[in-house]
mmCIF file of C-alpha atoms in Angstrom:
data_model
loop_
_atom_site.group_PDB
_atom_site.id
_atom_site.type_symbol
_atom_site.label_atom_id
_atom_site.label_comp_id
_atom_site.label_asym_id
_atom_site.label_seq_id
_atom_site.Cartn_x
_atom_site.Cartn_y
_atom_site.Cartn_z
ATOM 1 C CA ASP A 11 -11.779 -8.326 7.680
ATOM 2 C CA ILE A 12 -9.122 -7.651 10.758
ATOM 3 C CA GLN A 13 -9.140 -3.952 12.035
ATOM 4 C CA MET A 14 -5.411 -2.013 12.023
ATOM 5 C CA THR A 15 -5.508 0.438 14.961
ATOM 6 C CA GLN A 16 -2.383 2.990 15.310
ATOM 7 C CA SER A 17 -1.598 4.957 17.746
ATOM 8 C CA PRO A 18 -1.135 7.922 18.219
ATOM 9 C CA SER A 19 -2.915 9.386 15.088
ATOM 10 C CA SER A 20 0.074 11.974 15.249
ATOM 11 C CA VAL A 21 3.177 12.761 17.297
ATOM 12 C CA SER A 22 5.492 15.803 17.346
ATOM 13 C CA ALA A 23 8.874 15.294 17.438
ATOM 14 C CA SER A 24 12.351 16.656 17.103
ATOM 15 C CA VAL A 25 15.484 15.879 15.477
ATOM 16 C CA GLY A 26 17.337 13.232 17.286
ATOM 17 C CA ASP A 27 14.509 11.961 19.200
ATOM 18 C CA ARG A 28 13.646 8.436 19.664
ATOM 19 C CA VAL A 29 9.997 7.937 18.304
ATOM 20 C CA THR A 30 7.572 4.842 18.689
ATOM 21 C CA ILE A 31 4.393 3.952 16.713
ATOM 22 C CA THR A 32 2.201 1.282 17.954
ATOM 23 C CA CYS A 33 -0.340 -0.901 15.729
ATOM 24 C CA ARG A 34 -2.626 -2.995 17.057
ATOM 25 C CA ALA A 35 -4.274 -6.064 15.041
ATOM 26 C CA SER A 36 -8.189 -7.096 15.839
ATOM 27 C CA GLN A 37 -6.931 -10.869 15.982
ATOM 28 C CA GLY A 38 -3.668 -12.401 16.181
ATOM 29 C CA ILE A 39 -1.472 -12.014 12.751
ATOM 30 C CA GLY A 40 1.584 -13.794 13.636
ATOM 31 C CA THR A 41 4.393 -11.729 12.191
ATOM 32 C CA TRP A 42 2.667 -10.741 8.968
ATOM 33 C CA LEU A 43 2.789 -7.120 9.601
ATOM 34 C CA ALA A 44 4.685 -4.324 7.310
ATOM 35 C CA TRP A 45 5.359 -1.102 7.901
ATOM 36 C CA TYR A 46 5.260 2.023 5.035
ATOM 37 C CA GLN A 47 6.128 5.533 5.224
ATOM 38 C CA GLN A 48 4.419 7.916 2.933
ATOM 39 C CA LYS A 49 5.299 11.618 2.308
ATOM 40 C CA PRO A 50 2.791 13.866 0.867
ATOM 41 C CA GLY A 51 2.243 13.447 -2.900
ATOM 42 C CA LYS A 52 4.077 10.093 -3.169
ATOM 43 C CA ALA A 53 3.516 6.157 -2.932
ATOM 44 C CA PRO A 54 3.961 4.507 0.315
ATOM 45 C CA LYS A 55 7.402 3.091 0.979
ATOM 46 C CA LEU A 56 7.939 -0.256 2.518
ATOM 47 C CA LEU A 57 10.486 -0.334 5.626
ATOM 48 C CA ILE A 58 9.856 -3.227 7.398
ATOM 49 C CA TYR A 59 8.092 -6.384 6.394
ATOM 50 C CA ALA A 60 7.349 -9.808 8.565
ATOM 51 C CA ALA A 61 7.193 -7.486 11.468
ATOM 52 C CA SER A 62 10.832 -7.051 12.135
ATOM 53 C CA SER A 63 12.640 -7.404 8.784
ATOM 54 C CA LEU A 64 14.364 -4.366 7.532
ATOM 55 C CA GLN A 65 13.559 -3.739 3.498
ATOM 56 C CA ARG A 66 17.129 -3.254 1.822
ATOM 57 C CA GLY A 67 18.176 0.379 1.517
ATOM 58 C CA VAL A 68 16.170 1.302 4.789
ATOM 59 C CA PRO A 69 18.670 3.043 7.160
ATOM 60 C CA SER A 70 19.087 1.078 10.253
ATOM 61 C CA ARG A 71 17.464 3.488 12.375
ATOM 62 C CA PHE A 72 14.216 2.052 11.634
ATOM 63 C CA SER A 73 13.329 -1.225 13.636
ATOM 64 C CA GLY A 74 10.282 -3.172 13.903
ATOM 65 C CA SER A 75 9.063 -5.685 16.738
ATOM 66 C CA GLY A 76 5.906 -7.766 18.114
ATOM 67 C CA SER A 77 3.744 -10.344 17.071
ATOM 68 C CA GLY A 78 0.381 -11.620 17.735
ATOM 69 C CA THR A 79 -1.796 -8.707 17.991
ATOM 70 C CA ASP A 80 0.611 -5.714 19.055
ATOM 71 C CA PHE A 81 3.349 -4.160 16.733
ATOM 72 C CA THR A 82 5.809 -1.052 17.135
ATOM 73 C CA LEU A 83 7.765 0.723 14.836
ATOM 74 C CA THR A 84 10.856 2.459 16.231
ATOM 75 C CA ILE A 85 13.054 5.447 14.990
ATOM 76 C CA SER A 86 16.168 5.552 16.764
ATOM 77 C CA SER A 87 17.380 9.294 16.029
ATOM 78 C CA LEU A 88 14.866 11.092 13.911
ATOM 79 C CA GLN A 89 16.355 12.575 10.897
ATOM 80 C CA PRO A 90 14.725 16.108 8.963
ATOM 81 C CA GLU A 91 13.441 12.995 5.797
ATOM 82 C CA ASP A 92 11.815 10.891 8.659
ATOM 83 C CA PHE A 93 8.700 13.422 9.077
ATOM 84 C CA ALA A 94 6.379 11.722 7.156
ATOM 85 C CA THR A 95 2.998 9.356 7.687
ATOM 86 C CA TYR A 96 3.673 5.737 9.073
ATOM 87 C CA TYR A 97 1.206 2.826 8.305
ATOM 88 C CA CYS A 98 1.107 -0.686 9.131
ATOM 89 C CA GLN A 99 -0.474 -3.385 7.314
ATOM 90 C CA GLN A 100 -1.044 -7.078 7.747
ATOM 91 C CA ALA A 101 -0.754 -9.778 5.407
ATOM 92 C CA ASN A 102 -2.195 -12.913 7.296
ATOM 93 C CA SER A 103 -5.508 -12.939 6.260
ATOM 94 C CA PHE A 104 -7.880 -11.850 3.218
ATOM 95 C CA PRO A 105 -8.105 -8.949 2.359
ATOM 96 C CA VAL A 106 -4.836 -7.438 3.229
ATOM 97 C CA THR A 107 -5.889 -4.287 5.399
ATOM 98 C CA PHE A 108 -3.733 -0.783 6.834
ATOM 99 C CA GLY A 109 -3.856 0.979 9.736
ATOM 100 C CA GLN A 110 -5.347 4.571 9.502
ATOM 101 C CA GLY A 111 -2.001 6.064 9.875
ATOM 102 C CA THR A 112 0.601 7.793 12.350
ATOM 103 C CA ARG A 113 1.373 11.755 11.133
ATOM 104 C CA LEU A 114 5.233 12.407 12.476
ATOM 105 C CA GLU A 115 5.337 15.904 12.839
ATOM 106 C CA ILE A 116 8.183 18.505 13.739
ATOM 107 C CA LYS A 117 7.710 20.093 17.184
ATOM 108 C CA GLN B 29 16.323 -1.200 -11.148
ATOM 109 C CA VAL B 30 13.154 -2.047 -10.276
ATOM 110 C CA GLN B 31 9.859 0.358 -11.431
ATOM 111 C CA VAL B 32 6.488 0.454 -11.871
ATOM 112 C CA VAL B 33 5.043 3.676 -13.808
ATOM 113 C CA GLN B 34 1.591 3.719 -13.944
ATOM 114 C CA SER B 35 -0.557 5.916 -16.114
ATOM 115 C CA GLY B 36 -1.595 9.737 -15.964
ATOM 116 C CA ALA B 37 -4.237 11.463 -14.079
ATOM 117 C CA GLU B 38 -8.203 10.456 -15.319
ATOM 118 C CA VAL B 39 -11.322 13.153 -14.637
ATOM 119 C CA LYS B 40 -14.509 11.148 -15.055
ATOM 120 C CA LYS B 41 -18.381 11.421 -14.664
ATOM 121 C CA PRO B 42 -20.367 9.743 -12.533
ATOM 122 C CA GLY B 43 -21.564 6.323 -13.960
ATOM 123 C CA ALA B 44 -18.357 6.279 -16.171
ATOM 124 C CA SER B 45 -15.459 3.535 -16.129
ATOM 125 C CA VAL B 46 -11.993 4.228 -15.843
ATOM 126 C CA LYS B 47 -8.902 2.383 -16.720
ATOM 127 C CA VAL B 48 -5.668 2.586 -15.392
ATOM 128 C CA SER B 49 -2.263 1.190 -16.667
ATOM 129 C CA CYS B 50 0.762 -0.109 -14.648
ATOM 130 C CA LYS B 51 3.545 -1.194 -16.690
ATOM 131 C CA ALA B 52 6.787 -3.162 -14.728
ATOM 132 C CA PHE B 53 10.317 -2.470 -15.421
ATOM 133 C CA GLY B 54 13.561 -3.890 -14.258
ATOM 134 C CA TYR B 55 12.402 -7.458 -13.307
ATOM 135 C CA THR B 56 10.730 -10.648 -14.576
ATOM 136 C CA PHE B 57 7.215 -9.397 -14.632
ATOM 137 C CA THR B 58 5.379 -12.882 -14.244
ATOM 138 C CA SER B 59 7.405 -13.551 -11.352
ATOM 139 C CA TYR B 60 5.714 -11.329 -9.009
ATOM 140 C CA ALA B 61 1.867 -10.456 -8.548
ATOM 141 C CA MET B 62 0.543 -6.939 -8.571
ATOM 142 C CA HIS B 63 -1.766 -5.554 -6.230
ATOM 143 C CA TRP B 64 -3.938 -2.195 -6.588
ATOM 144 C CA VAL B 65 -4.529 0.022 -3.395
ATOM 145 C CA ARG B 66 -6.310 3.166 -3.306
ATOM 146 C CA GLN B 67 -6.272 6.147 -1.285
ATOM 147 C CA ALA B 68 -9.180 8.819 -1.074
ATOM 148 C CA PRO B 69 -8.284 12.180 0.289
ATOM 149 C CA GLY B 70 -7.202 12.113 3.848
ATOM 150 C CA GLN B 71 -8.080 8.448 4.117
ATOM 151 C CA ARG B 72 -5.993 5.066 4.996
ATOM 152 C CA LEU B 73 -4.836 2.948 2.138
ATOM 153 C CA GLU B 74 -7.471 0.679 1.084
ATOM 154 C CA TRP B 75 -6.803 -2.803 -0.930
ATOM 155 C CA MET B 76 -8.801 -3.416 -3.817
ATOM 156 C CA GLY B 77 -7.432 -6.610 -5.339
ATOM 157 C CA TRP B 78 -4.868 -8.505 -7.138
ATOM 158 C CA ILE B 79 -3.476 -10.329 -10.027
ATOM 159 C CA ASN B 80 -1.289 -13.551 -10.288
ATOM 160 C CA THR B 81 0.706 -12.290 -13.066
ATOM 161 C CA GLY B 82 1.911 -15.982 -14.186
ATOM 162 C CA ASN B 83 -1.576 -17.474 -14.877
ATOM 163 C CA GLY B 84 -3.895 -14.282 -14.908
ATOM 164 C CA ASN B 85 -5.830 -15.352 -11.795
ATOM 165 C CA THR B 86 -7.452 -12.527 -9.877
ATOM 166 C CA GLN B 87 -9.411 -11.532 -7.044
ATOM 167 C CA SER B 88 -10.685 -8.948 -5.869
ATOM 168 C CA SER B 89 -12.082 -7.199 -2.040
ATOM 169 C CA GLN B 90 -15.832 -8.077 -1.460
ATOM 170 C CA LYS B 91 -16.530 -3.956 -1.446
ATOM 171 C CA PHE B 92 -15.541 -3.880 -5.378
ATOM 172 C CA GLN B 93 -16.694 -7.088 -6.330
ATOM 173 C CA GLY B 94 -18.843 -6.483 -9.486
ATOM 174 C CA ARG B 95 -17.284 -3.259 -10.367
ATOM 175 C CA VAL B 96 -13.528 -3.878 -10.692
ATOM 176 C CA THR B 97 -11.722 -5.592 -13.445
ATOM 177 C CA ILE B 98 -7.800 -6.307 -13.260
ATOM 178 C CA ALA B 99 -5.882 -7.858 -16.090
ATOM 179 C CA ARG B 100 -2.479 -8.331 -17.742
ATOM 180 C CA ASP B 101 -0.436 -8.341 -20.431
ATOM 181 C CA THR B 102 2.576 -10.265 -20.325
ATOM 182 C CA SER B 103 3.979 -9.243 -23.682
ATOM 183 C CA ALA B 104 4.082 -5.728 -22.411
ATOM 184 C CA SER B 105 4.669 -6.593 -18.771
ATOM 185 C CA THR B 106 1.629 -4.027 -17.934
ATOM 186 C CA ALA B 107 -1.354 -4.730 -15.489
ATOM 187 C CA TYR B 108 -4.685 -3.145 -15.911
ATOM 188 C CA MET B 109 -7.436 -1.988 -13.349
ATOM 189 C CA GLU B 110 -10.646 -0.897 -14.619
ATOM 190 C CA LEU B 111 -13.467 0.458 -12.312
ATOM 191 C CA SER B 112 -17.028 1.190 -13.824
ATOM 192 C CA SER B 113 -19.928 2.640 -12.276
ATOM 193 C CA LEU B 114 -17.762 5.710 -10.805
ATOM 194 C CA ARG B 115 -19.173 7.827 -8.199
ATOM 195 C CA SER B 116 -17.999 10.431 -6.518
ATOM 196 C CA GLU B 117 -16.662 8.475 -3.753
ATOM 197 C CA ASP B 118 -14.650 6.955 -5.901
ATOM 198 C CA THR B 119 -12.249 9.901 -6.330
ATOM 199 C CA ALA B 120 -8.772 8.629 -4.840
ATOM 200 C CA VAL B 121 -5.335 8.256 -5.694
ATOM 201 C CA TYR B 122 -5.116 4.403 -7.361
ATOM 202 C CA PHE B 123 -1.712 2.805 -6.762
ATOM 203 C CA CYS B 124 -0.192 -0.491 -8.261
ATOM 204 C CA ALA B 125 1.950 -2.299 -6.252
ATOM 205 C CA ARG B 126 4.223 -5.349 -6.471
ATOM 206 C CA GLY B 127 3.492 -8.303 -3.838
ATOM 207 C CA MET B 128 6.443 -9.782 -2.545
ATOM 208 C CA ALA B 129 4.524 -12.845 -2.299
ATOM 209 C CA ALA B 130 4.227 -14.447 -5.628
ATOM 210 C CA ALA B 131 0.984 -16.159 -5.951
ATOM 211 C CA ASP B 132 -0.732 -15.252 -2.609
ATOM 212 C CA PRO B 133 -3.083 -12.371 -2.121
ATOM 213 C CA GLU B 134 -2.276 -11.751 1.316
ATOM 214 C CA SER B 135 1.233 -9.903 0.729
ATOM 215 C CA HIS B 136 3.107 -7.030 1.661
ATOM 216 C CA PHE B 137 4.130 -4.453 -1.111
ATOM 217 C CA ASP B 138 7.662 -3.796 -1.993
ATOM 218 C CA TYR B 139 7.317 -1.300 -5.126
ATOM 219 C CA TRP B 140 4.760 1.062 -5.928
ATOM 220 C CA GLY B 141 3.539 2.827 -8.876
ATOM 221 C CA GLN B 142 3.659 6.636 -8.476
ATOM 222 C CA GLY B 143 -0.533 6.799 -8.122
ATOM 223 C CA THR B 144 -2.660 7.951 -10.592
ATOM 224 C CA LEU B 145 -5.483 10.253 -9.492
ATOM 225 C CA VAL B 146 -8.849 9.431 -10.306
ATOM 226 C CA THR B 147 -11.184 12.676 -10.256
ATOM 227 C CA VAL B 148 -15.043 11.445 -10.150
ATOM 228 C CA SER B 149 -17.072 14.594 -10.959
ATOM 229 C CA SER B 150 -19.925 15.672 -13.153
#
């Protein structure tokens, strides 16, 4: 199975900050990568798919980049509702796998 | 609008089985695959399996083979996941999620159910 590793595991930031989260795959996955946001007690919400495509309805302050093994999710200007846990997911190889999550906390 | 609604929380004893349902609204059920993902307390999301809702073909992760059964009822726009031989480690929230790829297990997931908590305890 492809292993997905996110860094950092947690990050503290303030409203208005720019935040970048990285995800590394144990082998090349092209651009078959998605990012999800999950709030406590809720289902994950798709933000980005195919590494850089913004899901309909997701604010443009979210962006994704990368290909192969290294990917990033950037939030350009943090809003109060963005404090949550973020997961990456590869869909290049069976079975699909997720990163361990990055918890974004208020500083 | 598109919605996926799951059945309610379950408490089961070790060795028992649990069946979770997932009803789709707002789109043609057979045009999109349905996947099952679980999340144990404090753990990452874990993909369990999927069903091609068009032809009924299923596939599961090797970890769950022999214990998980995925099915669908097209007349009810509903998918089901049954997990047998439950153990305490199966305590988790179980999600169904619509696949963006119609007929591939390798997919991203654009709509998720609200989750079903399954607690396994003696």
